[in-house]
mmCIF file of C-alpha atoms and ligand atoms in Angstrom:
data_model
loop_
_atom_site.group_PDB
_atom_site.id
_atom_site.type_symbol
_atom_site.label_atom_id
_atom_site.label_comp_id
_atom_site.label_asym_id
_atom_site.label_seq_id
_atom_site.Cartn_x
_atom_site.Cartn_y
_atom_site.Cartn_z
ATOM 1 C CA MET A 1 -38.706 -35.496 13.468
ATOM 2 C CA ALA A 2 -40.783 -35.693 10.267
ATOM 3 C CA SER A 3 -40.125 -36.894 6.726
ATOM 4 C CA GLY A 4 -41.361 -34.333 4.108
ATOM 5 C CA VAL A 5 -41.316 -33.933 0.234
ATOM 6 C CA VAL A 6 -38.956 -31.022 -0.212
ATOM 7 C CA LEU A 7 -38.356 -28.663 -3.134
ATOM 8 C CA ARG A 8 -35.264 -26.821 -2.724
ATOM 9 C CA GLU A 9 -35.484 -24.985 -5.948
ATOM 10 C CA ALA A 10 -38.183 -23.908 -8.398
ATOM 11 C CA GLY A 11 -37.751 -26.079 -11.395
ATOM 12 C CA GLY A 12 -35.736 -28.706 -9.547
ATOM 13 C CA PRO A 13 -36.470 -32.099 -8.464
ATOM 14 C CA VAL A 14 -38.396 -33.072 -5.247
ATOM 15 C CA ALA A 15 -37.156 -35.636 -2.768
ATOM 16 C CA VAL A 16 -38.198 -36.816 0.518
ATOM 17 C CA GLU A 17 -35.992 -35.402 3.316
ATOM 18 C CA GLN A 18 -35.838 -35.441 7.162
ATOM 19 C CA VAL A 19 -37.502 -32.263 8.685
ATOM 20 C CA THR A 20 -37.005 -31.112 12.281
ATOM 21 C CA LEU A 21 -40.202 -29.510 13.511
ATOM 22 C CA PRO A 22 -40.235 -27.541 16.803
ATOM 23 C CA GLY A 23 -43.340 -26.788 18.775
ATOM 24 C CA PRO A 24 -46.118 -26.451 18.491
ATOM 25 C CA GLY A 25 -45.709 -22.815 19.750
ATOM 26 C CA PRO A 26 -48.431 -20.660 21.343
ATOM 27 C CA GLY A 27 -51.416 -20.774 19.009
ATOM 28 C CA GLN A 28 -50.011 -23.845 16.900
ATOM 29 C CA VAL A 29 -51.157 -27.205 16.522
ATOM 30 C CA ARG A 30 -48.906 -30.330 15.510
ATOM 31 C CA VAL A 31 -50.685 -32.570 13.299
ATOM 32 C CA ARG A 32 -49.848 -36.074 12.274
ATOM 33 C CA LEU A 33 -50.885 -36.264 8.366
ATOM 34 C CA ALA A 34 -53.176 -39.416 7.481
ATOM 35 C CA ALA A 35 -53.551 -38.408 3.905
ATOM 36 C CA ALA A 36 -52.737 -35.495 1.310
ATOM 37 C CA GLY A 37 -54.247 -34.986 -2.011
ATOM 38 C CA VAL A 38 -51.954 -34.105 -5.131
ATOM 39 C CA CYS A 39 -53.041 -30.640 -6.364
ATOM 40 C CA HIS A 40 -52.199 -28.653 -9.391
ATOM 41 C CA SER A 41 -50.953 -25.863 -7.229
ATOM 42 C CA ASP A 42 -48.310 -28.183 -5.818
ATOM 43 C CA LEU A 43 -47.188 -28.509 -9.254
ATOM 44 C CA SER A 44 -47.257 -24.762 -9.829
ATOM 45 C CA LEU A 45 -45.049 -24.547 -6.805
ATOM 46 C CA ALA A 46 -42.508 -27.155 -7.886
ATOM 47 C CA ARG A 47 -42.329 -25.271 -11.422
ATOM 48 C CA GLY A 48 -41.939 -21.815 -9.800
ATOM 49 C CA THR A 49 -45.137 -20.508 -11.538
ATOM 50 C CA LEU A 50 -46.556 -19.922 -8.210
ATOM 51 C CA ALA A 51 -43.675 -18.093 -6.325
ATOM 52 C CA HIS A 52 -42.954 -19.301 -2.666
ATOM 53 C CA ALA A 53 -40.214 -18.955 -0.143
ATOM 54 C CA LEU A 54 -37.740 -21.934 -0.691
ATOM 55 C CA PRO A 55 -36.922 -24.306 0.364
ATOM 56 C CA LEU A 56 -40.330 -25.743 1.179
ATOM 57 C CA VAL A 57 -42.365 -28.873 1.999
ATOM 58 C CA LEU A 58 -44.993 -29.235 -0.660
ATOM 59 C CA GLY A 59 -48.505 -30.508 -0.040
ATOM 60 C CA HIS A 60 -51.490 -28.510 1.057
ATOM 61 C CA GLU A 61 -54.460 -30.744 0.871
ATOM 62 C CA GLY A 62 -54.307 -32.730 3.952
ATOM 63 C CA ALA A 63 -56.185 -34.240 6.910
ATOM 64 C CA GLY A 64 -54.869 -35.851 9.866
ATOM 65 C CA ARG A 65 -55.068 -36.055 13.689
ATOM 66 C CA VAL A 66 -53.993 -33.456 16.289
ATOM 67 C CA VAL A 67 -50.703 -34.724 18.223
ATOM 68 C CA ALA A 68 -50.236 -31.720 20.506
ATOM 69 C CA VAL A 69 -51.426 -28.126 21.010
ATOM 70 C CA GLY A 70 -49.678 -25.045 22.173
ATOM 71 C CA ASP A 71 -50.548 -22.685 24.736
ATOM 72 C CA GLY A 72 -53.801 -20.824 24.302
ATOM 73 C CA VAL A 73 -55.253 -23.186 21.718
ATOM 74 C CA THR A 74 -58.809 -24.110 22.533
ATOM 75 C CA GLY A 75 -61.279 -26.288 20.882
ATOM 76 C CA LEU A 76 -58.547 -28.887 19.709
ATOM 77 C CA ALA A 77 -57.188 -31.822 21.543
ATOM 78 C CA PRO A 78 -54.670 -34.597 20.768
ATOM 79 C CA GLY A 79 -56.588 -37.452 18.710
ATOM 80 C CA ASP A 80 -58.834 -34.739 17.079
ATOM 81 C CA PRO A 81 -59.410 -35.393 13.536
ATOM 82 C CA VAL A 82 -58.980 -32.331 11.271
ATOM 83 C CA VAL A 83 -58.597 -31.144 7.817
ATOM 84 C CA LEU A 84 -56.166 -28.242 6.909
ATOM 85 C CA ASN A 85 -57.016 -25.056 5.357
ATOM 86 C CA TRP A 86 -54.104 -23.353 3.634
ATOM 87 C CA ALA A 87 -55.596 -19.744 3.799
ATOM 88 C CA PRO A 88 -56.737 -19.549 7.398
ATOM 89 C CA PRO A 89 -58.820 -16.166 7.868
ATOM 90 C CA CYS A 90 -57.668 -13.831 10.769
ATOM 91 C CA ARG A 91 -61.198 -12.789 11.394
ATOM 92 C CA ALA A 92 -60.155 -9.171 12.013
ATOM 93 C CA CYS A 93 -58.657 -7.580 8.774
ATOM 94 C CA TRP A 94 -60.985 -5.637 6.240
ATOM 95 C CA TRP A 95 -61.859 -8.439 4.259
ATOM 96 C CA CYS A 96 -62.613 -10.712 7.068
ATOM 97 C CA THR A 97 -64.842 -8.075 8.562
ATOM 98 C CA HIS A 98 -66.691 -7.366 5.393
ATOM 99 C CA GLY A 99 -67.633 -11.151 4.759
ATOM 100 C CA GLU A 100 -64.901 -12.093 2.442
ATOM 101 C CA PRO A 101 -62.663 -14.118 4.557
ATOM 102 C CA TRP A 102 -61.207 -15.944 1.634
ATOM 103 C CA LEU A 103 -59.568 -12.848 0.752
ATOM 104 C CA CYS A 104 -58.074 -12.300 4.202
ATOM 105 C CA ALA A 105 -55.024 -10.146 4.217
ATOM 106 C CA ARG A 106 -53.170 -12.231 6.671
ATOM 107 C CA ALA A 107 -54.148 -15.646 5.099
ATOM 108 C CA SER A 108 -50.797 -16.378 3.647
ATOM 109 C CA GLU A 109 -48.679 -15.139 6.382
ATOM 110 C CA ALA A 110 -47.533 -18.474 7.314
ATOM 111 C CA TRP A 111 -46.187 -19.311 3.943
ATOM 112 C CA GLN A 112 -43.502 -16.752 4.560
ATOM 113 C CA ARG A 113 -42.265 -18.171 8.107
ATOM 114 C CA PRO A 114 -39.862 -20.861 8.314
ATOM 115 C CA TYR A 115 -41.447 -23.795 10.419
ATOM 116 C CA GLY A 116 -38.520 -26.084 10.759
ATOM 117 C CA ARG A 117 -34.976 -27.213 9.620
ATOM 118 C CA LEU A 118 -33.672 -29.693 7.353
ATOM 119 C CA ALA A 119 -30.976 -32.258 8.319
ATOM 120 C CA ASP A 120 -28.252 -29.882 7.123
ATOM 121 C CA GLY A 121 -29.457 -26.930 9.267
ATOM 122 C CA THR A 122 -31.262 -25.122 6.515
ATOM 123 C CA GLU A 123 -34.650 -23.470 7.445
ATOM 124 C CA VAL A 124 -37.614 -24.713 5.516
ATOM 125 C CA TYR A 125 -40.802 -23.174 4.870
ATOM 126 C CA PRO A 126 -44.228 -24.837 5.009
ATOM 127 C CA GLY A 127 -45.792 -24.926 1.388
ATOM 128 C CA LEU A 128 -48.831 -22.791 1.229
ATOM 129 C CA GLY A 129 -48.602 -22.745 5.068
ATOM 130 C CA THR A 130 -49.515 -26.312 5.472
ATOM 131 C CA ALA A 131 -46.671 -28.487 4.199
ATOM 132 C CA ALA A 132 -48.905 -31.579 4.041
ATOM 133 C CA PHE A 133 -46.794 -33.946 2.190
ATOM 134 C CA ALA A 134 -45.041 -34.740 5.445
ATOM 135 C CA THR A 135 -45.843 -37.192 8.337
ATOM 136 C CA GLU A 136 -46.146 -34.400 10.600
ATOM 137 C CA THR A 137 -46.729 -30.433 10.458
ATOM 138 C CA VAL A 138 -47.279 -27.470 12.699
ATOM 139 C CA VAL A 139 -49.856 -24.846 11.746
ATOM 140 C CA ALA A 140 -51.693 -22.314 13.383
ATOM 141 C CA ALA A 141 -54.833 -23.532 15.116
ATOM 142 C CA GLY A 142 -56.927 -21.562 12.676
ATOM 143 C CA ALA A 143 -55.785 -23.810 9.847
ATOM 144 C CA CYS A 144 -57.379 -26.793 11.346
ATOM 145 C CA VAL A 145 -60.912 -27.457 10.541
ATOM 146 C CA PRO A 146 -62.489 -30.058 12.971
ATOM 147 C CA LEU A 147 -63.793 -33.246 11.349
ATOM 148 C CA PRO A 148 -66.426 -35.615 12.752
ATOM 149 C CA GLY A 149 -64.992 -38.826 13.777
ATOM 150 C CA ASP A 150 -66.622 -40.839 11.272
ATOM 151 C CA VAL A 151 -65.665 -39.435 7.896
ATOM 152 C CA PRO A 152 -62.600 -41.578 6.380
ATOM 153 C CA LEU A 153 -59.571 -39.176 6.398
ATOM 154 C CA VAL A 154 -58.344 -39.924 2.977
ATOM 155 C CA GLU A 155 -61.696 -38.559 1.681
ATOM 156 C CA ALA A 156 -61.823 -35.512 3.931
ATOM 157 C CA ALA A 157 -58.388 -34.289 2.818
ATOM 158 C CA LEU A 158 -60.065 -33.417 -0.502
ATOM 159 C CA LEU A 159 -62.253 -30.917 1.439
ATOM 160 C CA GLY A 160 -59.162 -29.006 2.287
ATOM 161 C CA CYS A 161 -58.659 -27.826 -1.506
ATOM 162 C CA ALA A 162 -60.223 -29.366 -4.553
ATOM 163 C CA VAL A 163 -64.005 -29.922 -3.085
ATOM 164 C CA LEU A 164 -63.983 -26.572 -1.187
ATOM 165 C CA THR A 165 -62.824 -24.820 -4.189
ATOM 166 C CA GLY A 166 -64.798 -26.556 -7.040
ATOM 167 C CA VAL A 167 -68.191 -26.604 -5.195
ATOM 168 C CA GLY A 168 -67.565 -23.179 -3.616
ATOM 169 C CA ALA A 169 -67.135 -21.854 -7.243
ATOM 170 C CA VAL A 170 -70.319 -23.140 -8.352
ATOM 171 C CA ARG A 171 -72.206 -22.151 -5.084
ATOM 172 C CA ASN A 172 -70.487 -18.834 -3.716
ATOM 173 C CA ALA A 173 -68.666 -17.339 -6.804
ATOM 174 C CA ALA A 174 -71.179 -18.257 -9.725
ATOM 175 C CA GLY A 175 -74.205 -18.473 -7.643
ATOM 176 C CA VAL A 176 -75.822 -21.374 -9.892
ATOM 177 C CA ARG A 177 -79.582 -21.609 -9.198
ATOM 178 C CA PRO A 178 -81.626 -24.674 -10.025
ATOM 179 C CA GLY A 179 -82.494 -25.164 -13.581
ATOM 180 C CA GLU A 180 -79.808 -23.174 -14.885
ATOM 181 C CA SER A 181 -76.870 -24.552 -17.559
ATOM 182 C CA VAL A 182 -73.567 -24.887 -16.584
ATOM 183 C CA VAL A 183 -70.265 -25.610 -18.416
ATOM 184 C CA VAL A 184 -67.369 -26.875 -16.464
ATOM 185 C CA ILE A 185 -63.926 -26.651 -18.334
ATOM 186 C CA GLY A 186 -61.136 -28.763 -17.016
ATOM 187 C CA LEU A 187 -61.640 -32.102 -15.182
ATOM 188 C CA GLY A 188 -59.034 -32.358 -12.703
ATOM 189 C CA GLY A 189 -59.919 -32.839 -8.872
ATOM 190 C CA VAL A 190 -61.217 -29.290 -8.613
ATOM 191 C CA GLY A 191 -63.377 -29.485 -12.023
ATOM 192 C CA LEU A 192 -64.865 -32.854 -10.972
ATOM 193 C CA ALA A 193 -65.904 -31.241 -7.590
ATOM 194 C CA ALA A 194 -67.449 -28.380 -9.663
ATOM 195 C CA VAL A 195 -69.285 -30.774 -11.787
ATOM 196 C CA GLN A 196 -70.737 -32.060 -8.489
ATOM 197 C CA GLY A 197 -71.362 -28.656 -7.274
ATOM 198 C CA ALA A 198 -73.492 -28.021 -10.197
ATOM 199 C CA ARG A 199 -75.419 -31.139 -9.671
ATOM 200 C CA LEU A 200 -75.884 -30.087 -5.914
ATOM 201 C CA ALA A 201 -77.076 -26.657 -7.180
ATOM 202 C CA GLY A 202 -79.798 -28.248 -9.212
ATOM 203 C CA ALA A 203 -78.166 -27.025 -12.720
ATOM 204 C CA ASP A 204 -79.314 -28.675 -15.803
ATOM 205 C CA PRO A 205 -77.779 -29.417 -18.295
ATOM 206 C CA VAL A 206 -74.129 -29.821 -16.806
ATOM 207 C CA ILE A 207 -71.683 -29.927 -19.690
ATOM 208 C CA ALA A 208 -68.347 -31.006 -18.737
ATOM 209 C CA VAL A 209 -65.177 -30.336 -21.116
ATOM 210 C CA ASP A 210 -61.843 -31.935 -21.082
ATOM 211 C CA PRO A 211 -59.460 -33.461 -23.408
ATOM 212 C CA VAL A 212 -58.939 -36.613 -21.774
ATOM 213 C CA GLU A 213 -61.727 -38.913 -22.771
ATOM 214 C CA THR A 214 -61.382 -41.277 -19.834
ATOM 215 C CA LYS A 215 -62.605 -38.496 -17.565
ATOM 216 C CA ALA A 216 -66.192 -38.636 -19.408
ATOM 217 C CA GLU A 217 -67.293 -41.589 -17.161
ATOM 218 C CA LEU A 218 -66.151 -39.928 -14.043
ATOM 219 C CA ALA A 219 -67.767 -36.935 -15.185
ATOM 220 C CA ARG A 220 -71.081 -38.622 -15.833
ATOM 221 C CA ARG A 221 -70.940 -40.256 -12.513
ATOM 222 C CA PHE A 222 -70.665 -36.829 -10.822
ATOM 223 C CA GLY A 223 -73.688 -35.208 -12.608
ATOM 224 C CA ALA A 224 -72.405 -34.194 -16.233
ATOM 225 C CA THR A 225 -75.348 -34.534 -18.467
ATOM 226 C CA GLU A 226 -73.016 -34.106 -21.568
ATOM 227 C CA VAL A 227 -69.246 -34.370 -21.919
ATOM 228 C CA LEU A 228 -67.280 -32.678 -24.675
ATOM 229 C CA THR A 229 -63.783 -32.435 -25.833
ATOM 230 C CA PRO A 230 -62.211 -28.747 -26.209
ATOM 231 C CA GLY A 231 -60.879 -27.299 -29.011
ATOM 232 C CA ALA A 232 -62.255 -26.085 -32.458
ATOM 233 C CA GLY A 233 -65.987 -25.371 -32.351
ATOM 234 C CA LEU A 234 -66.525 -25.812 -28.617
ATOM 235 C CA ALA A 235 -68.612 -22.586 -28.272
ATOM 236 C CA ARG A 236 -70.777 -23.655 -31.406
ATOM 237 C CA ARG A 237 -71.267 -27.234 -29.892
ATOM 238 C CA VAL A 238 -72.382 -25.995 -26.481
ATOM 239 C CA ARG A 239 -74.746 -23.466 -28.159
ATOM 240 C CA ALA A 240 -76.232 -26.444 -30.111
ATOM 241 C CA LEU A 241 -76.964 -27.980 -26.696
ATOM 242 C CA LEU A 242 -78.698 -24.887 -25.387
ATOM 243 C CA ASP A 243 -81.211 -23.805 -27.990
ATOM 244 C CA GLY A 244 -78.561 -21.715 -29.888
ATOM 245 C CA ARG A 245 -77.972 -19.643 -27.020
ATOM 246 C CA GLY A 246 -74.824 -20.396 -24.689
ATOM 247 C CA ALA A 247 -74.787 -21.290 -21.037
ATOM 248 C CA ASP A 248 -75.654 -19.337 -18.163
ATOM 249 C CA HIS A 249 -72.426 -20.135 -16.233
ATOM 250 C CA ALA A 250 -69.139 -21.453 -17.264
ATOM 251 C CA ILE A 251 -66.781 -22.492 -14.606
ATOM 252 C CA GLU A 252 -63.073 -22.501 -15.817
ATOM 253 C CA CYS A 253 -60.835 -24.938 -13.858
ATOM 254 C CA VAL A 254 -57.642 -24.989 -15.702
ATOM 255 C CA GLY A 255 -56.070 -21.507 -15.783
ATOM 256 C CA ARG A 256 -54.857 -21.187 -19.050
ATOM 257 C CA PRO A 257 -55.549 -18.200 -21.781
ATOM 258 C CA GLU A 258 -57.385 -20.406 -24.223
ATOM 259 C CA THR A 259 -59.645 -22.257 -21.508
ATOM 260 C CA ILE A 260 -60.376 -18.850 -19.948
ATOM 261 C CA ARG A 261 -61.379 -17.589 -23.554
ATOM 262 C CA ALA A 262 -63.358 -20.796 -24.179
ATOM 263 C CA ALA A 263 -65.311 -20.217 -20.716
ATOM 264 C CA TRP A 264 -66.216 -16.510 -21.940
ATOM 265 C CA SER A 265 -67.249 -17.783 -25.281
ATOM 266 C CA VAL A 266 -69.467 -20.593 -24.292
ATOM 267 C CA THR A 267 -71.469 -18.288 -21.955
ATOM 268 C CA ARG A 268 -74.481 -16.853 -23.348
ATOM 269 C CA ARG A 269 -75.262 -12.931 -23.835
ATOM 270 C CA GLY A 270 -75.678 -11.727 -20.161
ATOM 271 C CA GLY A 271 -74.179 -15.037 -18.559
ATOM 272 C CA LYS A 272 -71.527 -15.392 -16.070
ATOM 273 C CA ALA A 273 -67.843 -17.005 -16.488
ATOM 274 C CA THR A 274 -66.153 -17.946 -13.365
ATOM 275 C CA VAL A 275 -62.354 -18.419 -13.530
ATOM 276 C CA VAL A 276 -61.223 -20.868 -10.696
ATOM 277 C CA GLY A 277 -57.982 -21.884 -12.323
ATOM 278 C CA LEU A 278 -54.625 -20.078 -11.347
ATOM 279 C CA GLY A 279 -52.651 -19.222 -14.238
ATOM 280 C CA ALA A 280 -48.945 -17.760 -14.812
ATOM 281 C CA THR A 281 -48.109 -14.140 -14.677
ATOM 282 C CA THR A 282 -46.679 -14.562 -18.145
ATOM 283 C CA ASP A 283 -49.886 -15.510 -19.822
ATOM 284 C CA GLN A 284 -52.116 -12.840 -21.012
ATOM 285 C CA VAL A 285 -55.907 -13.191 -21.926
ATOM 286 C CA THR A 286 -57.063 -10.700 -24.508
ATOM 287 C CA PHE A 287 -60.704 -9.576 -25.264
ATOM 288 C CA ASN A 288 -61.592 -7.296 -28.155
ATOM 289 C CA ALA A 289 -63.053 -3.843 -27.052
ATOM 290 C CA LEU A 290 -66.384 -4.696 -28.852
ATOM 291 C CA GLU A 291 -67.292 -8.113 -27.191
ATOM 292 C CA ILE A 292 -67.266 -7.001 -23.562
ATOM 293 C CA GLY A 293 -70.242 -4.600 -24.002
ATOM 294 C CA HIS A 294 -71.864 -6.634 -26.874
ATOM 295 C CA PHE A 295 -72.133 -9.984 -24.814
ATOM 296 C CA ALA A 296 -72.784 -8.195 -21.616
ATOM 297 C CA ARG A 297 -71.352 -11.174 -19.835
ATOM 298 C CA THR A 298 -69.925 -11.099 -16.388
ATOM 299 C CA LEU A 299 -66.352 -12.452 -15.980
ATOM 300 C CA VAL A 300 -65.456 -13.178 -12.416
ATOM 301 C CA GLY A 301 -62.371 -14.765 -10.491
ATOM 302 C CA CYS A 302 -62.824 -17.090 -7.658
ATOM 303 C CA TYR A 303 -60.209 -17.736 -4.636
ATOM 304 C CA TYR A 304 -60.393 -20.806 -2.726
ATOM 305 C CA GLY A 305 -64.165 -21.324 -3.882
ATOM 306 C CA ASN A 306 -64.851 -18.002 -2.150
ATOM 307 C CA ALA A 307 -65.392 -20.004 1.098
ATOM 308 C CA ASP A 308 -65.313 -19.661 4.615
ATOM 309 C CA PRO A 309 -64.040 -23.135 5.617
ATOM 310 C CA ALA A 310 -65.687 -22.832 9.183
ATOM 311 C CA VAL A 311 -69.241 -22.622 7.164
ATOM 312 C CA ASP A 312 -68.558 -24.402 4.048
ATOM 313 C CA ILE A 313 -66.819 -27.424 5.266
ATOM 314 C CA PRO A 314 -69.591 -28.366 7.762
ATOM 315 C CA ARG A 315 -72.074 -27.847 4.957
ATOM 316 C CA LEU A 316 -70.009 -30.124 2.631
ATOM 317 C CA LEU A 317 -69.823 -32.731 5.305
ATOM 318 C CA ASP A 318 -73.779 -32.665 5.477
ATOM 319 C CA ASP A 319 -73.929 -33.062 1.540
ATOM 320 C CA TYR A 320 -71.401 -36.162 2.177
ATOM 321 C CA ARG A 321 -73.399 -37.659 4.718
ATOM 322 C CA ALA A 322 -76.588 -37.305 2.829
ATOM 323 C CA GLY A 323 -75.172 -39.160 -0.180
ATOM 324 C CA ARG A 324 -75.164 -36.145 -2.394
ATOM 325 C CA LEU A 325 -71.431 -35.529 -2.585
ATOM 326 C CA ASP A 326 -69.145 -38.285 -3.670
ATOM 327 C CA LEU A 327 -65.671 -37.807 -2.169
ATOM 328 C CA ALA A 328 -64.597 -41.481 -2.406
ATOM 329 C CA ALA A 329 -64.918 -41.644 -6.350
ATOM 330 C CA LEU A 330 -62.453 -38.482 -6.452
ATOM 331 C CA VAL A 331 -59.687 -40.553 -4.930
ATOM 332 C CA THR A 332 -58.423 -42.363 -8.102
ATOM 333 C CA GLU A 333 -55.126 -43.402 -6.779
ATOM 334 C CA ARG A 334 -53.618 -44.008 -3.265
ATOM 335 C CA ILE A 335 -49.809 -43.588 -2.998
ATOM 336 C CA PRO A 336 -47.000 -43.478 -0.481
ATOM 337 C CA LEU A 337 -45.079 -40.437 0.422
ATOM 338 C CA ALA A 338 -42.148 -41.167 -1.944
ATOM 339 C CA GLU A 339 -44.233 -41.217 -4.979
ATOM 340 C CA ALA A 340 -45.632 -37.896 -4.346
ATOM 341 C CA GLY A 341 -43.153 -36.415 -6.729
ATOM 342 C CA ALA A 342 -43.811 -38.742 -9.555
ATOM 343 C CA ALA A 343 -47.838 -38.090 -9.120
ATOM 344 C CA LEU A 344 -46.958 -34.457 -9.841
ATOM 345 C CA ASP A 345 -45.840 -35.390 -13.110
ATOM 346 C CA ARG A 346 -48.619 -37.467 -14.013
ATOM 347 C CA LEU A 347 -51.388 -34.801 -13.003
ATOM 348 C CA GLY A 348 -54.381 -34.643 -15.181
ATOM 349 C CA THR A 349 -54.789 -38.319 -15.968
ATOM 350 C CA GLY A 350 -57.195 -39.236 -13.022
ATOM 351 C CA ALA A 351 -59.185 -37.150 -10.560
ATOM 352 C CA ARG A 352 -57.109 -37.168 -7.432
ATOM 353 C CA SER A 353 -53.880 -39.026 -6.526
ATOM 354 C CA VAL A 354 -53.887 -39.263 -2.655
ATOM 355 C CA VAL A 355 -50.731 -39.772 -0.500
ATOM 356 C CA VAL A 356 -51.888 -42.081 2.284
ATOM 357 C CA PHE A 357 -49.441 -42.324 5.219
ATOM 358 C CA PRO A 358 -48.761 -45.447 7.356
ATOM 359 C CA GLY A 359 -51.811 -45.937 9.487
ATOM 360 C CA GLY A 360 -53.688 -43.066 7.632
ATOM 361 C CA ALA A 361 -56.162 -45.073 5.843
ATOM 362 C CA ASP A 362 -59.225 -45.978 7.953
ATOM 363 C CA PRO A 363 -60.338 -49.764 8.246
ATOM 364 C CA THR A 364 -62.867 -50.316 5.586
HETATM 365 ZN ZN1 ZN B 1 -54.930 -27.178 -4.078
HETATM 366 ZN ZN1 ZN B 2 -58.511 -11.447 7.660
#
């Protein structure tokens, strides 16, 4: 029996409920969660802007320890620390075999399969296949990325979504090179990770943009050389910092029409705007027919940091160990499972609220 944060209806309330989990079955792993970050995609699921089978258990940025493994699972054993991957690549489809495992055709299969039952017998789905806002979960072995034993799990949880996405957007999707200028728009967990990614890539300057002025200090700590508020004249203010030219790169981490437009507009002629934020199907972004050719910019989408977790998470762990990647400062709040729903409502005020399960925090 596990306890999980259950969403029964899009737009409805969330509540901690008992969840009965069978297994693990063949190829599956049962994981006891230590920590799970509260991500904007959880809010999108709760509001229904991101469609998903219901009812579901929220949470997808989790780390914990293996409790049991099913038949045929190799390389994982009870006690092993792991971080969960919400889009595990199958390694066999067209995308996986053409070097784009983050676009795996089968990555979301687990989202569509009930994985347990609620107390009233209703089948329940694992949110984004992982269901990390729960004391335990059952996932495919491929959704578990092994961790070294010395990384605090509260910090490692962030590797499962925000950090992989934000750093990956800069390194993999944008391909930022040393000395290039980068504007990061939106300083949630993903955006602040993108600021760190820009620093890791050797970008200069790194201009961070967010309306919440208390984010400025965090952004500077993570490598921002300038912090601006959005709104009127943003593109002009950015150009003023860059010899009137605009930025080589913009990394958009919000997913709204106005911030996607802003990312486009702060980029120089011939520059590249990378959209990381996931918006709503009801929102439209418009471009006039002249500006696309005139500015000759590149506008690209980015999914899960265009990362291969099996490659990128070990690389991020190297950066962490070398002191180049600050995970601890991204954790701005530690909360119990029962407060996960309330934390969704105040998203945007800090970097990351992280649910810490009893016994989940490592001794310090
Ligand atoms: Zn996420
Ligand atoms: Zn695949």
